[in-house]
Short mmCIF file of C-alpha atoms and ligand atoms in Angstrom, two decimals:
data_model
loop_
_atom_site.label_atom_id
_atom_site.label_comp_id
_atom_site.label_asym_id
_atom_site.label_seq_id
_atom_site.Cartn_x
_atom_site.Cartn_y
_atom_site.Cartn_z
CA MET A 1 147.02 -49.60 -120.41
CA THR A 2 143.72 -48.51 -119.01
CA ASP A 3 140.69 -48.04 -120.83
CA ILE A 4 139.68 -44.45 -120.25
CA THR A 5 136.72 -44.34 -122.01
CA ASN A 6 134.38 -45.48 -119.23
CA PHE A 7 135.49 -42.80 -116.60
CA ILE A 8 135.55 -39.79 -119.04
CA ARG A 9 131.78 -40.76 -119.74
CA PRO A 10 130.03 -39.98 -116.68
CA GLU A 11 126.70 -41.70 -115.72
CA LYS A 12 125.42 -38.43 -114.54
CA PRO A 13 125.23 -35.72 -116.88
CA LEU A 14 127.89 -32.90 -116.21
CA PHE A 15 126.68 -29.57 -114.57
CA LEU A 16 125.19 -26.76 -116.76
CA ALA A 17 128.04 -24.22 -116.91
CA VAL A 18 128.13 -20.66 -116.68
CA GLU A 19 131.16 -18.61 -117.60
CA HIS A 20 131.49 -15.85 -114.97
CA PRO A 21 134.93 -16.75 -113.41
CA PHE A 22 133.73 -17.52 -109.71
CA GLU A 23 130.86 -19.17 -110.79
CA ALA A 24 132.18 -21.11 -113.84
CA MET A 25 135.08 -22.57 -111.17
CA MET A 26 132.47 -23.20 -108.53
CA SER A 27 129.95 -25.01 -111.21
CA ARG A 28 132.89 -27.78 -111.24
CA PHE A 29 133.04 -27.49 -107.58
CA ASP A 30 129.09 -28.12 -107.05
CA TYR A 31 129.38 -31.08 -109.25
CA ALA A 32 132.06 -32.70 -107.33
CA ALA A 33 130.72 -31.95 -103.91
CA GLN A 34 127.34 -33.42 -105.30
CA LEU A 35 129.44 -36.66 -106.26
CA LEU A 36 131.01 -36.53 -102.91
CA ASN A 37 127.77 -36.19 -100.91
CA LEU A 38 129.44 -33.18 -99.14
CA ASP A 39 127.92 -32.29 -95.96
CA ARG A 40 125.25 -29.22 -96.38
CA GLY A 41 127.11 -27.25 -93.78
CA LEU A 42 130.67 -27.80 -95.11
CA TYR A 43 129.24 -26.94 -98.42
CA LYS A 44 128.19 -23.65 -97.50
CA VAL A 45 131.59 -23.17 -95.68
CA LEU A 46 133.47 -23.96 -98.80
CA ARG A 47 131.52 -21.93 -101.06
CA ASN A 48 132.39 -18.68 -99.39
CA PRO A 49 136.00 -17.05 -98.85
CA ASP A 50 137.25 -16.50 -95.44
CA ARG A 51 138.18 -13.13 -95.95
CA GLN A 52 138.43 -10.22 -98.71
CA ILE A 53 140.55 -7.24 -98.41
CA ILE A 54 140.07 -3.98 -100.89
CA VAL A 55 142.86 -1.40 -100.34
CA SER A 56 143.17 2.08 -101.91
CA ILE A 57 147.00 2.69 -102.85
CA PRO A 58 148.17 6.10 -103.15
CA VAL A 59 151.36 6.23 -105.14
CA LEU A 60 153.14 9.46 -105.91
CA MET A 61 154.03 9.39 -109.55
CA ASP A 62 157.01 10.30 -111.37
CA ASN A 63 155.39 13.50 -112.43
CA GLY A 64 154.71 14.87 -109.06
CA GLU A 65 150.83 13.92 -108.99
CA VAL A 66 149.03 11.18 -106.71
CA GLU A 67 147.34 8.48 -108.12
CA VAL A 68 145.16 6.17 -106.36
CA PHE A 69 145.01 2.09 -107.28
CA THR A 70 142.81 -0.52 -106.22
CA GLY A 71 144.08 -3.78 -104.65
CA TYR A 72 142.69 -6.81 -103.53
CA ARG A 73 143.89 -9.94 -101.45
CA VAL A 74 141.41 -12.86 -100.87
CA LEU A 75 142.25 -15.50 -98.35
CA TYR A 76 139.88 -18.15 -99.42
CA ASN A 77 140.26 -20.95 -97.08
CA THR A 78 142.85 -21.50 -94.65
CA SER A 79 141.95 -24.61 -92.82
CA ARG A 80 145.10 -26.72 -94.04
CA GLY A 81 147.44 -24.23 -93.64
CA PRO A 82 148.65 -20.61 -94.44
CA GLY A 83 147.03 -18.86 -97.69
CA LYS A 84 149.20 -19.52 -100.72
CA GLY A 85 148.66 -17.46 -103.99
CA GLY A 86 150.15 -15.27 -106.44
CA ILE A 87 149.60 -11.46 -106.73
CA ARG A 88 148.87 -10.16 -110.28
CA PHE A 89 149.26 -6.50 -111.46
CA ASP A 90 146.77 -6.12 -114.47
CA LYS A 91 144.20 -3.40 -115.78
CA ASN A 92 141.19 -6.05 -115.93
CA VAL A 93 141.82 -7.48 -112.16
CA THR A 94 138.42 -7.67 -110.24
CA LEU A 95 137.47 -8.81 -106.92
CA GLU A 96 135.31 -11.89 -108.64
CA GLU A 97 138.33 -12.83 -110.56
CA VAL A 98 140.58 -12.82 -107.37
CA LYS A 99 138.22 -14.77 -105.22
CA ALA A 100 137.88 -17.47 -108.09
CA LEU A 101 141.86 -17.77 -108.15
CA ALA A 102 141.91 -17.94 -104.52
CA ALA A 103 139.61 -20.76 -104.29
CA TRP A 104 141.59 -22.39 -107.17
CA MET A 105 144.57 -22.13 -105.15
CA THR A 106 142.65 -23.81 -102.10
CA TRP A 107 142.23 -26.93 -104.36
CA LYS A 108 145.32 -26.88 -106.06
CA CYS A 109 147.31 -26.91 -103.13
CA ALA A 110 144.94 -29.71 -101.75
CA VAL A 111 145.51 -31.78 -104.89
CA VAL A 112 149.36 -32.04 -104.51
CA ASN A 113 148.84 -32.29 -100.79
CA ILE A 114 150.82 -29.35 -99.42
CA PRO A 115 150.01 -27.79 -96.28
CA PHE A 116 148.50 -24.45 -97.41
CA GLY A 117 144.90 -22.98 -97.92
CA GLY A 118 144.18 -20.84 -100.86
CA ALA A 119 144.56 -17.13 -101.57
CA LYS A 120 145.43 -14.62 -104.31
CA GLY A 121 145.88 -11.00 -104.65
CA GLY A 122 145.56 -8.20 -107.36
CA VAL A 123 146.26 -4.94 -108.23
CA VAL A 124 144.38 -2.68 -111.04
CA CYS A 125 147.08 -0.98 -113.03
CA ASP A 126 148.87 -1.22 -116.30
CA PRO A 127 152.19 -2.16 -115.11
CA MET A 128 153.78 -1.57 -118.97
CA SER A 129 153.04 2.13 -118.44
CA LEU A 130 154.69 2.44 -114.95
CA SER A 131 158.38 3.26 -114.25
CA VAL A 132 160.54 0.94 -111.95
CA GLY A 133 160.11 3.26 -109.16
CA GLU A 134 156.39 3.83 -109.76
CA LEU A 135 156.27 0.02 -109.55
CA GLU A 136 158.05 -0.43 -106.39
CA ARG A 137 156.39 2.43 -104.90
CA LEU A 138 152.92 0.73 -105.69
CA THR A 139 154.12 -2.74 -104.37
CA ARG A 140 155.33 -1.24 -101.05
CA ARG A 141 152.27 0.44 -100.17
CA TYR A 142 150.25 -2.44 -101.59
CA THR A 143 152.26 -4.78 -99.28
CA ALA A 144 151.62 -2.28 -96.18
CA GLY A 145 147.96 -2.16 -96.90
CA ILE A 146 147.45 -5.84 -96.91
CA ILE A 147 150.38 -6.55 -93.94
CA GLU A 148 147.98 -7.77 -91.33
CA LEU A 149 146.96 -10.66 -93.55
CA LEU A 150 150.50 -11.46 -94.28
CA GLY A 151 153.10 -13.60 -92.64
CA PRO A 152 154.84 -17.22 -93.06
CA ASP A 153 151.95 -18.55 -90.54
CA SER A 154 149.14 -16.77 -92.21
CA ASP A 155 149.38 -15.92 -95.93
CA VAL A 156 152.34 -16.20 -98.21
CA PRO A 157 151.94 -14.53 -101.66
CA ALA A 158 154.03 -15.39 -104.74
CA PRO A 159 154.53 -14.18 -108.39
CA ASP A 160 151.41 -13.99 -110.74
CA VAL A 161 150.49 -12.21 -114.13
CA ASN A 162 153.19 -9.54 -114.61
CA THR A 163 154.67 -9.84 -111.19
CA ASN A 164 158.30 -11.43 -110.64
CA GLU A 165 160.88 -12.06 -108.45
CA ARG A 166 161.86 -8.10 -108.19
CA ILE A 167 158.63 -7.50 -107.00
CA MET A 168 158.65 -10.35 -104.56
CA ALA A 169 162.07 -9.07 -103.04
CA TRP A 170 160.03 -5.76 -102.66
CA VAL A 171 157.19 -7.46 -100.97
CA MET A 172 159.66 -9.14 -98.71
CA ASP A 173 161.72 -6.11 -97.53
CA THR A 174 158.52 -4.02 -96.77
CA TYR A 175 157.31 -6.66 -94.49
CA SER A 176 160.60 -7.42 -92.97
CA MET A 177 161.05 -3.69 -92.45
CA HIS A 178 157.72 -3.43 -90.62
CA HIS A 179 158.71 -6.35 -88.26
CA ARG A 180 161.99 -5.16 -87.77
CA HIS A 181 163.46 -8.22 -88.69
CA THR A 182 164.28 -10.21 -92.08
CA VAL A 183 161.26 -12.66 -92.85
CA THR A 184 162.27 -14.56 -95.96
CA ALA A 185 159.37 -17.23 -95.81
CA VAL A 186 156.79 -14.28 -96.12
CA VAL A 187 156.64 -14.83 -99.72
CA THR A 188 157.95 -17.28 -102.22
CA GLY A 189 159.24 -16.89 -105.95
CA LYS A 190 162.07 -14.68 -104.69
CA PRO A 191 165.44 -14.31 -106.19
CA VAL A 192 167.60 -17.12 -105.30
CA GLU A 193 170.30 -14.55 -103.78
CA MET A 194 168.01 -13.64 -101.13
CA GLY A 195 166.27 -17.19 -100.19
CA GLY A 196 164.60 -18.32 -103.52
CA SER A 197 164.86 -22.06 -104.18
CA LEU A 198 166.79 -23.59 -106.86
CA GLY A 199 164.34 -25.06 -109.67
CA ARG A 200 161.34 -22.60 -108.94
CA ARG A 201 161.91 -20.76 -112.27
CA GLU A 202 161.28 -24.49 -114.04
CA ALA A 203 159.05 -25.87 -111.75
CA THR A 204 155.81 -25.42 -113.51
CA GLY A 205 156.97 -26.80 -116.82
CA ARG A 206 158.69 -29.42 -115.11
CA GLY A 207 155.40 -30.63 -113.49
CA VAL A 208 153.98 -30.08 -117.02
CA MET A 209 156.16 -32.60 -118.42
CA ILE A 210 155.89 -35.09 -115.86
CA VAL A 211 151.99 -35.00 -115.82
CA THR A 212 151.96 -35.43 -119.50
CA ARG A 213 154.53 -38.44 -119.24
CA GLU A 214 152.19 -40.20 -116.88
CA ALA A 215 149.07 -39.51 -119.19
CA VAL A 216 150.69 -40.80 -122.29
CA ARG A 217 151.85 -43.70 -120.42
CA HIS A 218 148.36 -44.48 -119.35
CA LEU A 219 147.17 -44.17 -122.75
CA GLY A 220 149.61 -46.42 -124.33
CA ILE A 221 151.10 -43.71 -126.42
CA ASP A 222 154.90 -43.80 -126.59
CA ILE A 223 156.45 -40.67 -125.60
CA ILE A 224 159.42 -40.76 -128.05
CA GLY A 225 157.83 -39.50 -131.18
CA ALA A 226 154.75 -38.08 -129.60
CA THR A 227 153.50 -34.93 -131.28
CA VAL A 228 152.99 -31.62 -129.42
CA ALA A 229 151.63 -28.31 -129.82
CA VAL A 230 152.36 -25.48 -126.91
CA GLN A 231 150.33 -22.30 -126.87
CA GLY A 232 152.38 -19.79 -125.08
CA PHE A 233 156.21 -19.66 -125.04
CA GLY A 234 156.79 -17.69 -121.64
CA ASN A 235 157.86 -19.36 -118.51
CA VAL A 236 155.45 -22.29 -118.63
CA GLY A 237 155.33 -23.01 -122.25
CA SER A 238 159.02 -22.78 -122.96
CA VAL A 239 160.20 -24.79 -120.25
CA SER A 240 157.27 -27.47 -120.86
CA SER A 241 158.56 -27.68 -124.82
CA GLN A 242 162.15 -27.92 -123.77
CA LEU A 243 161.58 -30.58 -121.28
CA LEU A 244 159.02 -32.73 -123.34
CA ARG A 245 161.47 -32.18 -126.36
CA GLU A 246 164.19 -33.54 -124.15
CA GLN A 247 161.78 -36.78 -123.28
CA GLY A 248 161.91 -37.40 -126.92
CA CYS A 249 158.53 -35.55 -128.06
CA LYS A 250 158.44 -33.87 -131.29
CA ILE A 251 157.12 -30.24 -130.72
CA ILE A 252 155.35 -29.28 -134.07
CA GLY A 253 153.67 -26.37 -133.06
CA VAL A 254 154.25 -23.38 -130.66
CA GLY A 255 152.93 -19.93 -130.33
CA ASP A 256 152.83 -16.78 -128.33
CA ILE A 257 151.37 -13.28 -128.44
CA SER A 258 153.06 -12.70 -131.77
CA GLY A 259 151.84 -15.33 -133.69
CA ALA A 260 151.76 -19.62 -134.49
CA PHE A 261 154.57 -21.33 -135.63
CA TYR A 262 154.25 -24.97 -137.28
CA ASN A 263 157.00 -27.59 -138.51
CA LYS A 264 156.20 -30.95 -138.99
CA LYS A 265 159.48 -32.41 -138.70
CA GLY A 266 159.62 -30.67 -135.05
CA ILE A 267 160.54 -27.23 -134.01
CA ASP A 268 164.25 -26.96 -132.56
CA ILE A 269 163.20 -25.37 -129.21
CA GLU A 270 166.63 -24.34 -128.23
CA LYS A 271 166.88 -22.36 -131.26
CA ALA A 272 163.41 -20.80 -130.56
CA LEU A 273 164.41 -19.75 -127.06
CA GLU A 274 167.60 -18.33 -128.23
CA TRP A 275 165.36 -16.21 -130.73
CA VAL A 276 163.18 -15.22 -128.05
CA ARG A 277 166.07 -14.25 -125.77
CA THR A 278 167.04 -11.71 -128.54
CA ASN A 279 163.95 -10.83 -130.15
CA ARG A 280 161.65 -11.17 -127.24
CA THR A 281 158.78 -12.92 -129.25
CA LEU A 282 158.65 -15.69 -131.94
CA ALA A 283 157.83 -13.31 -134.52
CA GLY A 284 160.22 -13.84 -137.58
CA PHE A 285 161.25 -17.34 -136.10
CA PRO A 286 163.17 -18.79 -139.19
CA GLY A 287 162.87 -22.70 -137.88
CA ALA A 288 159.13 -22.89 -138.68
CA GLU A 289 156.31 -21.61 -140.89
CA THR A 290 153.48 -19.43 -139.69
CA MET A 291 149.73 -20.23 -139.51
CA GLU A 292 146.79 -18.50 -138.09
CA PRO A 293 146.87 -18.42 -134.11
CA GLU A 294 143.71 -20.33 -133.73
CA GLU A 295 145.16 -23.25 -136.16
CA LEU A 296 147.66 -23.98 -133.23
CA LEU A 297 145.12 -25.14 -130.86
CA GLU A 298 143.34 -27.08 -133.85
CA LEU A 299 146.56 -29.34 -134.80
CA GLU A 300 146.40 -32.79 -134.99
CA CYS A 301 148.84 -34.06 -132.37
CA ASP A 302 149.05 -36.29 -129.39
CA VAL A 303 149.38 -33.76 -126.60
CA LEU A 304 148.26 -30.16 -126.64
CA VAL A 305 149.60 -27.67 -123.85
CA PRO A 306 147.62 -24.60 -123.72
CA ALA A 307 150.03 -22.31 -121.53
CA ALA A 308 149.22 -18.96 -122.22
CA LYS A 309 145.94 -17.78 -120.86
CA GLU A 310 142.50 -18.48 -119.84
CA ASP A 311 139.37 -19.26 -121.96
CA GLN A 312 141.45 -20.73 -124.95
CA ILE A 313 139.16 -23.59 -125.48
CA THR A 314 135.74 -22.81 -125.79
CA PRO A 315 132.59 -23.77 -127.32
CA ARG A 316 133.45 -21.73 -130.06
CA ASN A 317 136.79 -24.03 -131.15
CA ALA A 318 136.28 -27.13 -128.70
CA GLU A 319 134.79 -29.21 -131.49
CA LYS A 320 137.70 -28.50 -133.73
CA ILE A 321 140.49 -29.82 -131.04
CA ARG A 322 142.05 -32.80 -132.58
CA THR A 323 144.60 -33.98 -129.74
CA LYS A 324 144.39 -37.07 -127.52
CA VAL A 325 145.49 -35.24 -124.29
CA ILE A 326 145.18 -31.60 -123.17
CA CYS A 327 147.58 -30.78 -120.54
CA GLU A 328 146.72 -27.41 -118.91
CA GLY A 329 149.73 -25.46 -118.21
CA ALA A 330 147.88 -22.38 -117.90
CA ASN A 331 145.29 -21.49 -115.29
CA GLY A 332 141.84 -22.04 -116.82
CA PRO A 333 142.53 -22.32 -120.43
CA THR A 334 139.37 -24.32 -120.92
CA SER A 335 136.16 -22.71 -120.02
CA ALA A 336 133.52 -24.97 -118.25
CA LYS A 337 131.36 -24.92 -121.12
CA ALA A 338 133.96 -26.74 -123.28
CA ASP A 339 134.55 -29.46 -120.94
CA PRO A 340 131.56 -31.66 -121.73
CA ILE A 341 132.60 -31.10 -125.71
CA LEU A 342 135.99 -32.45 -125.01
CA GLN A 343 134.79 -35.23 -122.86
CA GLU A 344 132.23 -36.33 -125.50
CA LYS A 345 135.35 -36.38 -127.99
CA GLY A 346 137.15 -38.68 -125.57
CA ILE A 347 140.15 -36.10 -124.95
CA LEU A 348 141.99 -36.64 -121.58
CA VAL A 349 142.23 -33.45 -119.99
CA ILE A 350 144.77 -33.00 -117.46
CA PRO A 351 143.32 -30.07 -115.41
CA ASP A 352 145.06 -27.16 -114.29
CA ILE A 353 145.01 -27.68 -110.45
CA LEU A 354 147.09 -30.46 -111.15
CA ALA A 355 148.98 -29.87 -114.39
CA ASN A 356 150.49 -26.72 -113.19
CA ALA A 357 151.03 -27.48 -109.63
CA GLY A 358 154.51 -28.02 -109.69
CA GLY A 359 155.08 -24.39 -109.55
CA VAL A 360 153.48 -24.26 -105.85
CA THR A 361 154.91 -27.20 -104.91
CA VAL A 362 158.40 -25.95 -105.09
CA SER A 363 157.10 -22.54 -103.56
CA TYR A 364 156.40 -24.78 -100.73
CA PHE A 365 159.78 -26.39 -100.86
CA GLU A 366 161.09 -22.45 -100.90
CA TRP A 367 159.17 -21.90 -97.60
CA VAL A 368 160.08 -25.20 -95.90
CA GLN A 369 164.06 -23.94 -96.71
CA ASN A 370 163.27 -20.36 -95.58
CA ARG A 371 161.87 -21.52 -92.39
CA VAL A 372 164.87 -24.26 -91.65
CA GLY A 373 167.44 -21.94 -92.79
CA TYR A 374 168.92 -24.89 -94.96
CA PHE A 375 169.06 -24.92 -98.65
CA TRP A 376 168.61 -27.82 -100.94
CA SER A 377 170.43 -28.79 -104.11
CA LEU A 378 168.75 -28.84 -107.50
CA ASP A 379 168.58 -32.39 -107.70
CA ARG A 380 166.82 -32.65 -104.21
CA VAL A 381 164.22 -29.97 -105.24
CA ASN A 382 163.58 -31.96 -108.82
CA ASP A 383 163.45 -35.18 -107.25
CA ARG A 384 160.69 -34.28 -104.37
CA MET A 385 158.55 -32.29 -106.82
CA GLU A 386 158.54 -35.25 -109.43
CA ARG A 387 157.71 -37.88 -106.58
CA MET A 388 154.70 -35.44 -105.44
CA MET A 389 153.52 -34.82 -108.87
CA LYS A 390 153.44 -38.54 -109.86
CA GLU A 391 151.74 -39.29 -106.65
CA SER A 392 149.17 -36.47 -107.23
CA PHE A 393 148.73 -37.60 -110.93
CA ASP A 394 148.12 -41.17 -109.60
CA SER A 395 145.44 -40.16 -106.73
CA VAL A 396 143.53 -38.05 -109.35
CA TYR A 397 143.61 -40.85 -111.75
CA GLU A 398 142.31 -43.26 -109.10
CA THR A 399 139.53 -40.97 -107.96
CA ALA A 400 138.50 -40.46 -111.31
CA GLU A 401 138.14 -44.02 -111.90
CA ARG A 402 136.41 -44.61 -108.85
CA TYR A 403 133.71 -42.16 -109.67
CA LYS A 404 133.76 -42.62 -113.53
CA VAL A 405 134.17 -38.76 -113.96
CA PRO A 406 136.77 -36.90 -116.01
CA LEU A 407 140.20 -36.15 -114.37
CA ARG A 408 139.19 -32.66 -113.71
CA ILE A 409 136.18 -33.76 -111.67
CA GLY A 410 138.28 -36.45 -110.01
CA ALA A 411 141.05 -33.72 -108.94
CA TYR A 412 138.02 -31.41 -107.46
CA ILE A 413 136.71 -34.36 -105.45
CA LEU A 414 140.22 -35.15 -104.28
CA ALA A 415 140.71 -31.69 -103.28
CA ILE A 416 137.32 -30.83 -101.73
CA ASP A 417 137.40 -34.11 -99.70
CA LYS A 418 140.79 -33.12 -98.24
CA VAL A 419 139.68 -29.56 -97.29
CA ALA A 420 136.32 -30.89 -95.93
CA ARG A 421 137.90 -33.63 -93.96
CA THR A 422 140.20 -30.91 -91.96
CA LEU A 423 137.43 -28.69 -91.48
CA LYS A 424 135.21 -31.37 -90.09
CA LEU A 425 138.24 -32.41 -87.53
CA ARG A 426 138.89 -28.86 -86.86
CA GLY A 427 135.11 -28.18 -86.12
CA ILE A 428 133.18 -24.74 -86.33
CA TYR A 429 134.88 -22.50 -83.66
CA ALA A 430 131.71 -20.43 -81.94
P1 NAD B 501 154.65 -15.65 -119.19
O1 NAD B 501 154.04 -14.17 -119.32
O2 NAD B 501 155.85 -15.87 -118.90
O3 NAD B 501 154.18 -16.22 -120.72
C1 NAD B 501 152.91 -15.88 -121.52
C2 NAD B 501 152.84 -16.56 -122.96
O4 NAD B 501 151.69 -16.70 -123.48
C3 NAD B 501 153.80 -15.48 -123.53
O5 NAD B 501 154.81 -16.28 -124.54
C4 NAD B 501 153.08 -14.63 -124.35
O6 NAD B 501 153.21 -14.05 -125.62
C5 NAD B 501 151.96 -15.64 -124.48
N1 NAD B 501 150.79 -15.02 -124.82
C6 NAD B 501 149.82 -14.25 -124.15
N2 NAD B 501 148.71 -13.92 -124.95
C7 NAD B 501 148.45 -14.88 -125.90
C8 NAD B 501 147.58 -15.06 -126.88
N3 NAD B 501 146.44 -14.47 -126.84
N4 NAD B 501 147.97 -16.38 -127.54
C9 NAD B 501 148.80 -16.79 -127.57
N5 NAD B 501 149.85 -16.64 -126.88
C10 NAD B 501 149.68 -15.46 -125.68
O7 NAD B 501 153.54 -16.57 -118.16
P2 NAD B 501 153.68 -17.78 -117.51
O8 NAD B 501 154.22 -17.81 -116.31
O9 NAD B 501 154.39 -18.63 -118.59
O10 NAD B 501 152.11 -18.05 -117.15
C11 NAD B 501 151.36 -18.83 -118.27
C12 NAD B 501 150.08 -19.43 -117.93
O11 NAD B 501 150.57 -20.25 -116.76
C13 NAD B 501 149.16 -18.30 -117.04
O12 NAD B 501 147.94 -18.85 -117.41
C14 NAD B 501 149.67 -18.59 -115.50
O13 NAD B 501 148.79 -17.99 -114.69
C15 NAD B 501 149.80 -19.83 -115.36
N6 NAD B 501 150.73 -20.52 -114.59
C16 NAD B 501 151.98 -20.03 -114.42
C17 NAD B 501 152.76 -20.63 -113.31
C18 NAD B 501 154.28 -20.12 -113.18
O14 NAD B 501 154.94 -20.75 -112.12
N7 NAD B 501 154.96 -19.17 -113.79
C19 NAD B 501 152.43 -21.40 -112.45
C20 NAD B 501 150.95 -21.85 -112.40
C21 NAD B 501 150.15 -21.45 -113.58
#
């Protein structure tokens, strides 16, 4: 068992964090770059995105009128390989947010050592108000608008908030029609029938389980009987709950958009999943008592998995968190200003760029399978992913120990160092 207290309390004070999405992320980047003694020129390159595209997307609506939507695609850095990152459809998408998420993807791909750079896309829309036909026309026209960026060797999108397998199938088809042949490797997260990988749907939750298991082992906590609370019961939250339960954990709290649920004897996750399959949310689930949504994050437990959305742990509630480990299933669930509070409390935070990287790792396997034209068994996908997640956890842990910093900054140091080394070897093209 390792004593973590010395490296979760860095010798230098933590950065002064700001909460603007790009700057909040970059404040962590700056701190890591400072500890790495990053070359000034490389620092300037890595603080700026390679390319940012804004497109206007005219769509013929079902009522016969034309609406114009705005879409973005940002290639943040592609020195290690093609851009990789999801496309989100959301009313509140901004270029600033897409830029931050694209940078995030750059570090995430480097942490798990896959040969991709970072990218992200977004369309400002309310997908719930669109018919299937409108959604398809929007997706295809957005794809056509950014087509010069896309390609298996240049930029490979994937699903993100409010986009799914079906939307990825339309992206792949539109790209393929323009290129006059089928190009499956242009996008990942596709349906298995048309080149998707086995295990992709469960990959992020499986990765969360693997790094949680590694973290509790380091802390000397027995996984059997370890108590867990999970916020979010969608793809990441439900699969994490199910797999942690299979490892012997006791899931004492779960929650989704409809509310939060508690059972100190342990929630029957299979029954909760069945309930959600029929009723869409956990509302009314009989296997647990209800509590206030904010109480879920404040439950006394061994592991807390925020797997819903960003900015859930902030200076407003960080002081009240009573867990030993936070495993960030969601992207950005902890605000930068909450980091030092959790650190002061001695909570081990497994940062998003490591914790939820199982998804992009299996996306990489999907791209490899598409390019080779040979498909792997589920066991092969899961075994390779497990090996890569464990190796990444160990590398982040060792880096954090070496620099005496929290795991988040360790992950950033590891990632920035990898990207910077590649940039240095490639040199600056003039
Ligand atoms: P999802 O849409 O399948 O599920 C989201 C869940 O969060 C739902 O249960 C929803 O009810 C719940 N939720 C939404 N708002 C909430 C709120 N205010 N309070 C409590 N619960 C709330 O999404 P997902 O794919 O599971 O993604 C969840 C998070 O994980 C996101 O941050 C996403 O970016 C991140 N992530 C997902 C993947 C992936 O492969 N799906 C990969 C990496 C990161």
